[in-house]
Structure formats: C-alpha cells, structure tokens
C-alpha cells in the first residue's frame, strides 16, 4: 500500500498526534517489480532526508524540514513542527537494480548516499552519490571487486564506512584506505550497532547467535572479542550504561547487559529479560488438554539455533504441590501463627459434623495437629474462622461464635444463639463478625478487650444466602463500613451500613437463580461488589461505600454451576478465584476487570482459599491455592496470570512440521538442524523426524533423513477402520540440491510406526517409496493416503504383503496443477492450493462403470493467485490466504445454479487484508465450549503467521454481523485513526492491478475488542452513534473476547 505517516507524542495529553502523512504509490511505477533484495530505508545522520529503496531501480526521497544543529558528530534535532512539514516523496531513478544495502555518510555539506550493489555479472560495488532535492548527482567515487558475500554497509561517525561480508569486517576511512579483521566463522546474516558516538566500538551479531565486539583504534589494526551467545538477531540497539536490546525474528528478543569481566559461564554478558516471540510459525497442531474441555496449540516456532516448540494455552495453570484425599469437605480457611505474621502455617478444614486442623510443614508435607482442641470445637462443622486483632482467633459454628486466645488456645469469649436458632452463614474480618441466624436475623459483633460485643441486629423478610464484610482498601484495611448480603427468595442482594445494619441499597438480580457468593473488593483503587448466582453468572458493580450505591452493573458468564468467590494476593497484586465447573481468576488491568480461565486437572472446585507458605524465600510472595473438591483438597501454585500462557521447549534447530498421534500419546515433529562444518567453515543442514511424549514433551526417538533432503509434510494415518488398527506417521520429503544427482525432481514417502518397549518408545521405518517429485502434502483420507506431489494429487492405499512387508498402491490421481503445495480434505471433497491456479475443488467418488475410484473436478477459483494456506469451512465455503498481498479470501461454490460454467467457478464472497503471511489454517479453538455461551458462533479456524501471530476466524450469524458492522463504523467515526490512515482502507484488498476490492463478510475483531480499552466518554459516543445501550454493547464485545 506504501502509506506513510509522521507522528509525535504529546507529553501533556499522553497521546499521539499525526504531523504528516502520504503515499509512495505511483501510477508510473506500479508495474515495476519490488526490489529483489528487499526494501531498504535509511535516514541521513543530520536528519535532512529519508531515502527509501522501494522499487527496482528507484529511490524514493523525502525531505525532512525539522532543523538541525550541525555541531558535533551527532547533531541535536529541533522538535518537529506541529503544523507539518514537507514530506512529499520524490522518485529518483538509479542506474543500479540489485541494491543490497545503502547508507548516508557523515561530515558532508549535502547528503551523500553510498550504495552497496551487485553488478550484472555478480560483482559487488560501493558507489557514492550526492543527493539533491529532486535528483541524484554524478558518482563521487566507487569501490570495485569487493567480496561477493558483502551484505552490509554502515556509516562511521568519524568518517568512512564499514563493509561486512560473511567472513570479515572492513573499515574504509574518508580516503577509502582499508583495514580488515576476520570473523571467527562464516555467517550469512550479520547485524551491527554502534556503542560509542565516535564509532570506535561496534556490536556485531551473527546467524549463530554469537555477539562480537568490534574495536576500531585510530591507527592500529582492528580486533574483535566474542562476548557471548544471544538470540539470532534481526536488530541490535545499544541503549546506555552497557544495556543492549537484541531484536530477534527467529527467537525471543532480549535485554542484555554487557560485562567487563566474565560471569560464571565465561560470558561477557547477562540476559536481563526476554520478550516472547513466536515468529516465524511454520506449522502448528491443536491438542486437547488432559481431562479438560479446551485445547492447547503447539507451534513450530523460530529457526536456526533458536527453533522451539511453543505450547500456548488459554488461561492460568496450577502446578500441584500436594494432594490430600478427604471426601466430604465443606470449607477451608488459612490461619497465621499470630495476627501480624506475613505468612500462614495452619489450615482449618471443615466437614459435616467435625473440624480438623492441618499444619503445613517445610517439606511440603501436611500433618494433622491437635493443639487447637482446647479452644476449637472439633466436633462441629466450622462455618468461618479467621485471625483477628489482639492476637485472637474467631471460630463460628452452627451453635456459637467463639473468641480464642492464640497464645494459650483458650476461649476468652463466646456467644450462643437461643436453643431453637442455628447460625446459617457468617463472615469475619480483623475487627468485625457478622452472622445470620435461622437465615433471617442478622447479628453484628465487634471486639473489646478480648470480648465479643453484640453491636446491632436486624430481622429480614428473606433468608440470607451469603454474607461479606471484607474491608475496602480505600476506606480502612481492617474495618468495613458496609456489609453485602445475598438473599434466597427475592433473588437479589442488599448493602447495609455498619454498625447500624441500616439498608442502603436493595437490588434484585435479573436471574432465575439465587445469589451463592458475594464479595467486596478493591482493584486499582476502585471499589467493586461481585456476586455470583447458581447458574454460573457473575454480576459486578462499582460501589460507593459511603452511600452504598451500586453503579456500572455488568454481567459475565463463568460456568454453568454455582460459583464461589475467594480473594487472594500474590506478589502484591490482588486477584479473586471464582470456583466453579469452569474456574476463572478475576483481576484488574487498566482499571477494567478481566477474566482468565483456570486450567486444572482436579475435579470441579467447591471451595477455595489462599495460603502463603512461611518457608519460601522472602522475595517469593506467591500465594498457593488450597482447592476443595469432591475427592479432597489440592494445594497448588498458580502460574503468572495473563490471557495466554506460552511454554517453550527449546530445540536449538528449526522445527518445520508437527503432528499429534492420540493413539500412541506422542507428538511427531520434523526439524532441520544447522551445524557448522569445520572443514569448510560453512553451514550444513540435517533433517530429522523425531517423536516425543505428548504430556511431558520428552523425546523418545529420532530418525535422520538423507543429506540434501528436506522435509515438507507430516501426518498421522490409519489404513484400517478397526479400533485396534495401527496408526502410522507419514513423512513427505523432497531433494532440493543438485549435489545428489542430476535428477533433483524427486522426493520420498516414509511410513513409520511407534513401538512400545519395556523402557521406552521407539520409531521404526516400515516402508518408504521414491516419488517423482517433492511430496508437499500427505494426509489421511478415507482410510488411505492422499498426497500432493509437484503438479498432481493422488490417493494411495497401503497393502500388507505375504512376507509381512508393505506396499503403497495408487488408487487414483488428478494432474494438471502447477505445484500442488497445499491439500486439505472435507468429507469426500479434496481442496488443492496451487501456486498459480489458486484453489481447486475435487471430489473423490466411484467411477461411472463401478470399476474403482476417481478424483473428479468440481470447481476452481477463476483467478490466478498463489495460495499459501487453505481450509474448508463447510462443503461449499472455503478460505484461502494468498501470497501477493497477504490477504484472506473467502470463496464459495455456487450449488444452486443450473448453469454448468457458474457451478465450476468459485465465487469470491469476502476479502480481508491481514498484512501478514499465513502459513497454516486448522480447525480448533483455544477457548473452552464457546458454542454453549456463544450460540451465534458456528465454527472457528485458527491460523498462524510468519511474524508469529496466532489468529482466530469465527463464523457468526448474519444478525450479529450486521450489529458488529454498525459498531465498527461507529468506532471509526468517533475514534479516528492514528496516522490518518483509514482502517477501512487498510483492511481492503488490492488486486493484481493495485485496485481496491471492497472488504465484505469480514469484521475486524481486533478493532472491536479495542473498545474495552477506550475512555468512558468515547464509549458513550460510540453507543449513541450505533444506537445501542452501553451495557448491551460492552457485553457483546466481552462475549466476543471469549472466542479466544
């Protein structure tokens, strides 16, 4: 699209402002190819001009009118003018087409551009030209016969420039006198960054992840040091005070700190922090999580030495620390050894008819203790217990409220209801106790000199189902001024004043279920009331505690069963655990409540509390969770709380394909390992097929493929419908090097079986077949094998021979493709993605004479497109990502027409510019049971991209599409666009003639979800614009976030 814009940051408003915008597109240049060696952008060191190599043989120049001070080697820039400046692009023709790199040199009265380019015969040159306002001048000087592997040119502030080839670094001063230093080993890709302002020291990162220090003395020879290992860099920026940012495309980006002395590993650097990066994602699989209703995604990410598998799941995981089998638990509470302690050491566990006290030992063992039997009544069910001020302890049962001295464990005070009354619910905070007797009478207590003092009581018309007097931080951390209660009959709640028990707010909930749990809590200095009901719904409000007013009512679906709320703090941050059949953790970010699902293998949590172990290091303030379920209790430590959790399995090689085989509980992967051949000082690549456990991710076995062979496809296939029939891994390969023989147009099919031994699982090659072409695809189909080989697709069946061997027999094939690089199936339909013919739909059916099977043409996209990834949404609808413009296209078969020509054409029904290259679509979801709570969502596709993105495409109803379209249009109108580039224009697709195709049938989900981050005044304007109720609009968007 070649749009550009200049933005500035307003420190007072904390916002971005667009200073200028434009477009590089030129009708005269639209038919000129993109640069063969990639687009290049460089800025003059004195901020006078930007130079961009955007088309073959064409330099785009933009003058920067921002003013500079020319003193020193690094000029001080004046602020950009707020009223814009001259950014009109000027197209300047160059004499050279194959430009590898370029830079603007220092110390010149006018901008001097040095071009590193390749000549027609492969020779490499550097030529310098003056750059004027509208043209480029004559050649100043040139360097010829340079190393053919030279790829980088970097200007040096003191004058001259650096040239970097695969084996050495050369410095040319202003007089073009050269000094060079050899690099330790050959590297195809090298990144450089200056440390000092005078350019005397540089950091150099290579394709092996080695960071070098280059030193350029005034006159002495240059030299290098190896500092250590980093992620394979795409960019390096020296920040200050020895801190460096390493930006990586193949691994995690890093913040590192350089050292003057080596660390324990002998490295001169420390990795301070890493930023997760999944790019590039070559392939992925969707795998069900053990004993859970949701899936996780495992990606083949990264490359070179930074390749890894990434396990991505939605929600928070819990690492189990201890399990106790105790059926029939009704409640659990932590106790501290004394009131001011910063840790817990005791668990009180309640059952129907009894109470037990457990001590948590340093070795993570649990021991029952009896020291509380003096004051605690162990023969009753405990309703609530807690530490309170004065180093006291409160226990509430059906028949008493008891105050106990923690030192002597003796009772100091006790209150008992009348004989015909029972305590039904209770809550305790450090200074207060509130109970309900017989469900309808509230009684409020405080403490005075180790005595319980009844302060007030109130009789209600409806029974109390739940109580909470949790202090709000903004008022008092030890005492609450309000109480929140849920009611059985009226299906509502009340807010009461403390100590008077005067009703401040009386609210009915629009639910057929009863309030089961209620909680007052403060997040980010905002006071909230959360209440859950029996059908799994959660209501949350902001609350004014001085008047008891409930505001900003919102509703969220947690699960389908009653939800119990339990607050906890970890590392100083507050959270709420919502225990249900689909447990969630509630937290606040940017002053908005967020919900993250919990991935736990235990059965449905019934009750929960937090527990802070005292034997952990003082720096570790992570709370454990004690989860009560039908079989007992589980103690676990929660993961870092965020929307998605990503776990890395380092491979130190590039993973290319992945396949889960459920019957053997294994995962198969295809990898390519790059190693340094010391004999030739160059890289060589070895492909492998490897098998690992699908739970522990430990490797079982591997199989090395042949030299100069590369891997393209991997699938799991059963050739028999019997339940106990063996399942095979099928690998498809191709030979891409003429170093094997003259016939490079060949590949192999290899069939492996996983065999279990006493100690391990092994893989065995049971069959292999030479193919006349590269096997781009191989997948199961009708208990057979469907493959795509060069320009054809074919169906094979596996026959077992009399001697026990195997043979692949071709059933049928369909030829006529350019390259069938993608093949997927749906029922008896075969969808083929071609690099020229786009999508072709075939049908697998019986021949007319009944003599066998055939692949028959059904329909195809009439336009020439390179299909990078394809998938079938239904029997008649298909989706495709094409390579030229990084677009997603929706196509449909016309099954209603009687016109044969129309039936054979796939209609384009939707298009969407993603701006990224999709490598694979697969059916699946990261969220659990979306269709139960989102009935308008009928199907979902996941996709992965070269830049490391994981995306979701969901099919929605026409009614919801219409509603969301109005919402998007309202957001565009109210919010505007950064850079003054219209979102709708960006999402439109360009055809091969650079003409805009209108976007339809796609809604920009990322844009919709950004509504949750907008200012309240903008949200109100958007709701008014699209004529929607604010609560309904926000609920709609929040529901959509649950798709992923």
PDB file of C-alpha atoms in Angstrom, residues 493-656:
ATOM      1  CA  UNK A 493     -28.839  -8.507  47.307  1.00  0.00           C
ATOM      2  CA  UNK A 494     -28.687  -5.767  49.943  1.00  0.00           C
ATOM      3  CA  UNK A 495     -25.991  -3.329  51.029  1.00  0.00           C
ATOM      4  CA  UNK A 496     -26.199  -2.440  54.728  1.00  0.00           C
ATOM      5  CA  UNK A 497     -24.439   0.135  56.848  1.00  0.00           C
ATOM      6  CA  UNK A 498     -22.132  -0.984  59.647  1.00  0.00           C
ATOM      7  CA  UNK A 499     -22.585  -0.815  62.566  1.00  0.00           C
ATOM      8  CA  UNK A 500     -26.267   0.146  62.308  1.00  0.00           C
ATOM      9  CA  UNK A 501     -27.330  -2.556  59.756  1.00  0.00           C
ATOM     10  CA  UNK A 502     -29.447   0.090  58.030  1.00  0.00           C
ATOM     11  CA  UNK A 503     -30.281  -0.902  54.439  1.00  0.00           C
ATOM     12  CA  UNK A 504     -28.522   1.406  51.975  1.00  0.00           C
ATOM     13  CA  UNK A 505     -29.294  -0.435  48.718  1.00  0.00           C
ATOM     14  CA  UNK A 506     -31.796  -3.131  47.832  1.00  0.00           C
ATOM     15  CA  UNK A 507     -31.361  -4.655  44.371  1.00  0.00           C
ATOM     16  CA  UNK A 508     -32.955  -7.542  42.514  1.00  0.00           C
ATOM     17  CA  UNK A 509     -30.832  -9.502  40.038  1.00  0.00           C
ATOM     18  CA  UNK A 510     -32.306 -10.372  36.635  1.00  0.00           C
ATOM     19  CA  UNK A 511     -31.635 -14.058  37.217  1.00  0.00           C
ATOM     20  CA  UNK A 512     -33.735 -17.124  37.934  1.00  0.00           C
ATOM     21  CA  UNK A 513     -31.001 -18.362  40.282  1.00  0.00           C
ATOM     22  CA  UNK A 514     -30.091 -17.363  43.828  1.00  0.00           C
ATOM     23  CA  UNK A 515     -27.007 -15.446  44.966  1.00  0.00           C
ATOM     24  CA  UNK A 516     -24.476 -18.006  46.200  1.00  0.00           C
ATOM     25  CA  UNK A 517     -21.338 -15.930  46.869  1.00  0.00           C
ATOM     26  CA  UNK A 518     -20.766 -12.220  47.396  1.00  0.00           C
ATOM     27  CA  UNK A 519     -17.557 -10.216  47.797  1.00  0.00           C
ATOM     28  CA  UNK A 520     -16.472  -6.611  48.428  1.00  0.00           C
ATOM     29  CA  UNK A 521     -13.033  -5.965  46.910  1.00  0.00           C
ATOM     30  CA  UNK A 522     -10.791  -3.132  45.747  1.00  0.00           C
ATOM     31  CA  UNK A 523      -8.843  -3.290  42.466  1.00  0.00           C
ATOM     32  CA  UNK A 524      -6.589  -0.423  41.367  1.00  0.00           C
ATOM     33  CA  UNK A 525      -8.252   1.918  43.923  1.00  0.00           C
ATOM     34  CA  UNK A 526     -11.710   1.149  42.522  1.00  0.00           C
ATOM     35  CA  UNK A 527     -14.218  -0.451  44.900  1.00  0.00           C
ATOM     36  CA  UNK A 528     -16.248  -3.342  43.481  1.00  0.00           C
ATOM     37  CA  UNK A 529     -19.053  -5.640  44.533  1.00  0.00           C
ATOM     38  CA  UNK A 530     -19.009  -9.091  42.937  1.00  0.00           C
ATOM     39  CA  UNK A 531     -21.918 -11.506  43.314  1.00  0.00           C
ATOM     40  CA  UNK A 532     -22.455 -14.908  41.706  1.00  0.00           C
ATOM     41  CA  UNK A 533     -25.642 -16.906  41.231  1.00  0.00           C
ATOM     42  CA  UNK A 534     -26.444 -20.589  40.948  1.00  0.00           C
ATOM     43  CA  UNK A 535     -26.431 -20.789  37.148  1.00  0.00           C
ATOM     44  CA  UNK A 536     -22.789 -19.679  36.830  1.00  0.00           C
ATOM     45  CA  UNK A 537     -23.428 -15.977  36.167  1.00  0.00           C
ATOM     46  CA  UNK A 538     -21.335 -13.288  37.843  1.00  0.00           C
ATOM     47  CA  UNK A 539     -22.525  -9.712  38.332  1.00  0.00           C
ATOM     48  CA  UNK A 540     -20.077  -6.974  39.175  1.00  0.00           C
ATOM     49  CA  UNK A 541     -20.637  -3.347  40.137  1.00  0.00           C
ATOM     50  CA  UNK A 542     -18.566  -0.410  41.227  1.00  0.00           C
ATOM     51  CA  UNK A 543     -19.689   0.619  44.683  1.00  0.00           C
ATOM     52  CA  UNK A 544     -19.725   3.880  46.620  1.00  0.00           C
ATOM     53  CA  UNK A 545     -19.130   2.587  50.180  1.00  0.00           C
ATOM     54  CA  UNK A 546     -20.151   5.829  51.873  1.00  0.00           C
ATOM     55  CA  UNK A 547     -23.680   5.694  50.433  1.00  0.00           C
ATOM     56  CA  UNK A 548     -23.879   2.058  49.392  1.00  0.00           C
ATOM     57  CA  UNK A 549     -24.674   2.947  45.783  1.00  0.00           C
ATOM     58  CA  UNK A 550     -24.096   0.288  43.098  1.00  0.00           C
ATOM     59  CA  UNK A 551     -23.007   1.610  39.699  1.00  0.00           C
ATOM     60  CA  UNK A 552     -21.863   0.274  36.288  1.00  0.00           C
ATOM     61  CA  UNK A 553     -23.664  -3.047  36.535  1.00  0.00           C
ATOM     62  CA  UNK A 554     -22.166  -5.761  34.304  1.00  0.00           C
ATOM     63  CA  UNK A 555     -22.710  -9.478  33.902  1.00  0.00           C
ATOM     64  CA  UNK A 556     -20.310 -12.232  32.891  1.00  0.00           C
ATOM     65  CA  UNK A 557     -20.762 -15.978  32.459  1.00  0.00           C
ATOM     66  CA  UNK A 558     -18.236 -18.015  34.480  1.00  0.00           C
ATOM     67  CA  UNK A 559     -19.696 -21.523  34.098  1.00  0.00           C
ATOM     68  CA  UNK A 560     -22.957 -23.438  34.415  1.00  0.00           C
ATOM     69  CA  UNK A 561     -22.866 -24.319  38.146  1.00  0.00           C
ATOM     70  CA  UNK A 562     -22.760 -22.221  41.365  1.00  0.00           C
ATOM     71  CA  UNK A 563     -19.634 -20.060  41.697  1.00  0.00           C
ATOM     72  CA  UNK A 564     -17.755 -19.426  44.966  1.00  0.00           C
ATOM     73  CA  UNK A 565     -15.553 -16.319  45.222  1.00  0.00           C
ATOM     74  CA  UNK A 566     -12.264 -16.253  47.162  1.00  0.00           C
ATOM     75  CA  UNK A 567      -9.815 -13.297  47.175  1.00  0.00           C
ATOM     76  CA  UNK A 568      -6.064 -13.811  47.285  1.00  0.00           C
ATOM     77  CA  UNK A 569      -2.888 -11.762  46.879  1.00  0.00           C
ATOM     78  CA  UNK A 570       0.242 -12.841  45.068  1.00  0.00           C
ATOM     79  CA  UNK A 571       3.342 -10.660  44.678  1.00  0.00           C
ATOM     80  CA  UNK A 572       1.359  -7.711  45.994  1.00  0.00           C
ATOM     81  CA  UNK A 573      -1.385  -7.946  43.350  1.00  0.00           C
ATOM     82  CA  UNK A 574      -4.996  -8.732  44.199  1.00  0.00           C
ATOM     83  CA  UNK A 575      -6.982 -11.462  42.466  1.00  0.00           C
ATOM     84  CA  UNK A 576     -10.257 -13.300  43.002  1.00  0.00           C
ATOM     85  CA  UNK A 577     -10.620 -17.010  42.329  1.00  0.00           C
ATOM     86  CA  UNK A 578     -14.067 -17.976  41.000  1.00  0.00           C
ATOM     87  CA  UNK A 579     -14.502 -21.683  41.841  1.00  0.00           C
ATOM     88  CA  UNK A 580     -16.949 -23.441  39.541  1.00  0.00           C
ATOM     89  CA  UNK A 581     -17.196 -26.140  36.887  1.00  0.00           C
ATOM     90  CA  UNK A 582     -15.194 -23.702  34.715  1.00  0.00           C
ATOM     91  CA  UNK A 583     -12.987 -21.906  37.253  1.00  0.00           C
ATOM     92  CA  UNK A 584     -11.655 -18.442  36.480  1.00  0.00           C
ATOM     93  CA  UNK A 585      -9.392 -15.839  38.010  1.00  0.00           C
ATOM     94  CA  UNK A 586     -10.596 -12.238  38.135  1.00  0.00           C
ATOM     95  CA  UNK A 587      -8.122  -9.363  38.097  1.00  0.00           C
ATOM     96  CA  UNK A 588      -7.866  -5.751  37.009  1.00  0.00           C
ATOM     97  CA  UNK A 589      -5.761  -4.172  34.279  1.00  0.00           C
ATOM     98  CA  UNK A 590      -6.029  -0.569  33.109  1.00  0.00           C
ATOM     99  CA  UNK A 591      -8.883  -0.163  35.614  1.00  0.00           C
ATOM    100  CA  UNK A 592     -11.006  -2.848  33.947  1.00  0.00           C
ATOM    101  CA  UNK A 593     -11.923  -6.246  35.357  1.00  0.00           C
ATOM    102  CA  UNK A 594     -10.568  -9.139  33.312  1.00  0.00           C
ATOM    103  CA  UNK A 595     -11.308 -12.856  33.492  1.00  0.00           C
ATOM    104  CA  UNK A 596      -8.821 -15.625  32.802  1.00  0.00           C
ATOM    105  CA  UNK A 597      -9.849 -19.275  32.782  1.00  0.00           C
ATOM    106  CA  UNK A 598      -8.028 -21.732  35.043  1.00  0.00           C
ATOM    107  CA  UNK A 599      -6.566 -24.927  33.641  1.00  0.00           C
ATOM    108  CA  UNK A 600      -6.677 -27.531  36.395  1.00  0.00           C
ATOM    109  CA  UNK A 601      -6.822 -31.306  36.264  1.00  0.00           C
ATOM    110  CA  UNK A 602      -8.726 -31.579  39.567  1.00  0.00           C
ATOM    111  CA  UNK A 603     -12.480 -32.066  39.544  1.00  0.00           C
ATOM    112  CA  UNK A 604     -14.852 -29.114  39.954  1.00  0.00           C
ATOM    113  CA  UNK A 605     -13.619 -26.831  42.787  1.00  0.00           C
ATOM    114  CA  UNK A 606     -16.199 -26.404  45.583  1.00  0.00           C
ATOM    115  CA  UNK A 607     -14.383 -24.048  47.959  1.00  0.00           C
ATOM    116  CA  UNK A 608     -11.013 -22.343  47.890  1.00  0.00           C
ATOM    117  CA  UNK A 609      -8.638 -20.237  49.970  1.00  0.00           C
ATOM    118  CA  UNK A 610      -5.143 -18.824  49.535  1.00  0.00           C
ATOM    119  CA  UNK A 611      -2.134 -19.930  51.598  1.00  0.00           C
ATOM    120  CA  UNK A 612       1.236 -18.166  51.884  1.00  0.00           C
ATOM    121  CA  UNK A 613       3.946 -20.629  52.957  1.00  0.00           C
ATOM    122  CA  UNK A 614       6.405 -19.300  55.538  1.00  0.00           C
ATOM    123  CA  UNK A 615       9.371 -21.423  54.354  1.00  0.00           C
ATOM    124  CA  UNK A 616       9.599 -19.786  50.942  1.00  0.00           C
ATOM    125  CA  UNK A 617      12.307 -17.193  50.207  1.00  0.00           C
ATOM    126  CA  UNK A 618      11.332 -13.706  51.364  1.00  0.00           C
ATOM    127  CA  UNK A 619      11.392 -12.474  47.773  1.00  0.00           C
ATOM    128  CA  UNK A 620       8.812 -15.084  46.760  1.00  0.00           C
ATOM    129  CA  UNK A 621       5.423 -13.780  47.867  1.00  0.00           C
ATOM    130  CA  UNK A 622       3.450 -16.032  45.540  1.00  0.00           C
ATOM    131  CA  UNK A 623       0.407 -17.453  47.288  1.00  0.00           C
ATOM    132  CA  UNK A 624      -0.591 -21.067  46.909  1.00  0.00           C
ATOM    133  CA  UNK A 625      -4.228 -22.017  46.464  1.00  0.00           C
ATOM    134  CA  UNK A 626      -5.979 -24.648  48.540  1.00  0.00           C
ATOM    135  CA  UNK A 627      -8.724 -26.087  46.343  1.00  0.00           C
ATOM    136  CA  UNK A 628     -11.535 -28.157  47.809  1.00  0.00           C
ATOM    137  CA  UNK A 629     -13.208 -30.709  45.531  1.00  0.00           C
ATOM    138  CA  UNK A 630     -15.335 -33.822  45.910  1.00  0.00           C
ATOM    139  CA  UNK A 631     -12.329 -36.099  46.485  1.00  0.00           C
ATOM    140  CA  UNK A 632     -10.426 -33.949  48.992  1.00  0.00           C
ATOM    141  CA  UNK A 633      -8.133 -30.945  48.764  1.00  0.00           C
ATOM    142  CA  UNK A 634      -5.339 -29.948  46.380  1.00  0.00           C
ATOM    143  CA  UNK A 635      -2.635 -27.381  47.115  1.00  0.00           C
ATOM    144  CA  UNK A 636      -1.188 -25.736  44.052  1.00  0.00           C
ATOM    145  CA  UNK A 637       0.812 -22.753  42.892  1.00  0.00           C
ATOM    146  CA  UNK A 638      -0.663 -20.638  40.110  1.00  0.00           C
ATOM    147  CA  UNK A 639       1.210 -19.582  37.001  1.00  0.00           C
ATOM    148  CA  UNK A 640       1.735 -15.992  36.029  1.00  0.00           C
ATOM    149  CA  UNK A 641      -1.726 -14.601  35.406  1.00  0.00           C
ATOM    150  CA  UNK A 642      -2.274 -13.447  31.846  1.00  0.00           C
ATOM    151  CA  UNK A 643      -4.571 -14.102  28.890  1.00  0.00           C
ATOM    152  CA  UNK A 644      -2.372 -16.642  27.146  1.00  0.00           C
ATOM    153  CA  UNK A 645       0.325 -18.802  28.660  1.00  0.00           C
ATOM    154  CA  UNK A 646       3.270 -19.780  26.498  1.00  0.00           C
ATOM    155  CA  UNK A 647       5.723 -22.504  27.412  1.00  0.00           C
ATOM    156  CA  UNK A 648       8.883 -23.005  25.381  1.00  0.00           C
ATOM    157  CA  UNK A 649      10.519 -26.343  24.530  1.00  0.00           C
ATOM    158  CA  UNK A 650      13.945 -25.368  23.098  1.00  0.00           C
ATOM    159  CA  UNK A 651      15.083 -27.491  20.159  1.00  0.00           C
ATOM    160  CA  UNK A 652      18.136 -25.494  19.013  1.00  0.00           C
ATOM    161  CA  UNK A 653      17.122 -26.342  15.443  1.00  0.00           C
ATOM    162  CA  UNK A 654      14.309 -25.326  13.106  1.00  0.00           C
ATOM    163  CA  UNK A 655      11.011 -27.196  13.544  1.00  0.00           C
ATOM    164  CA  UNK A 656       9.142 -27.476  10.234  1.00  0.00           C
TER     165      UNK A 656
END
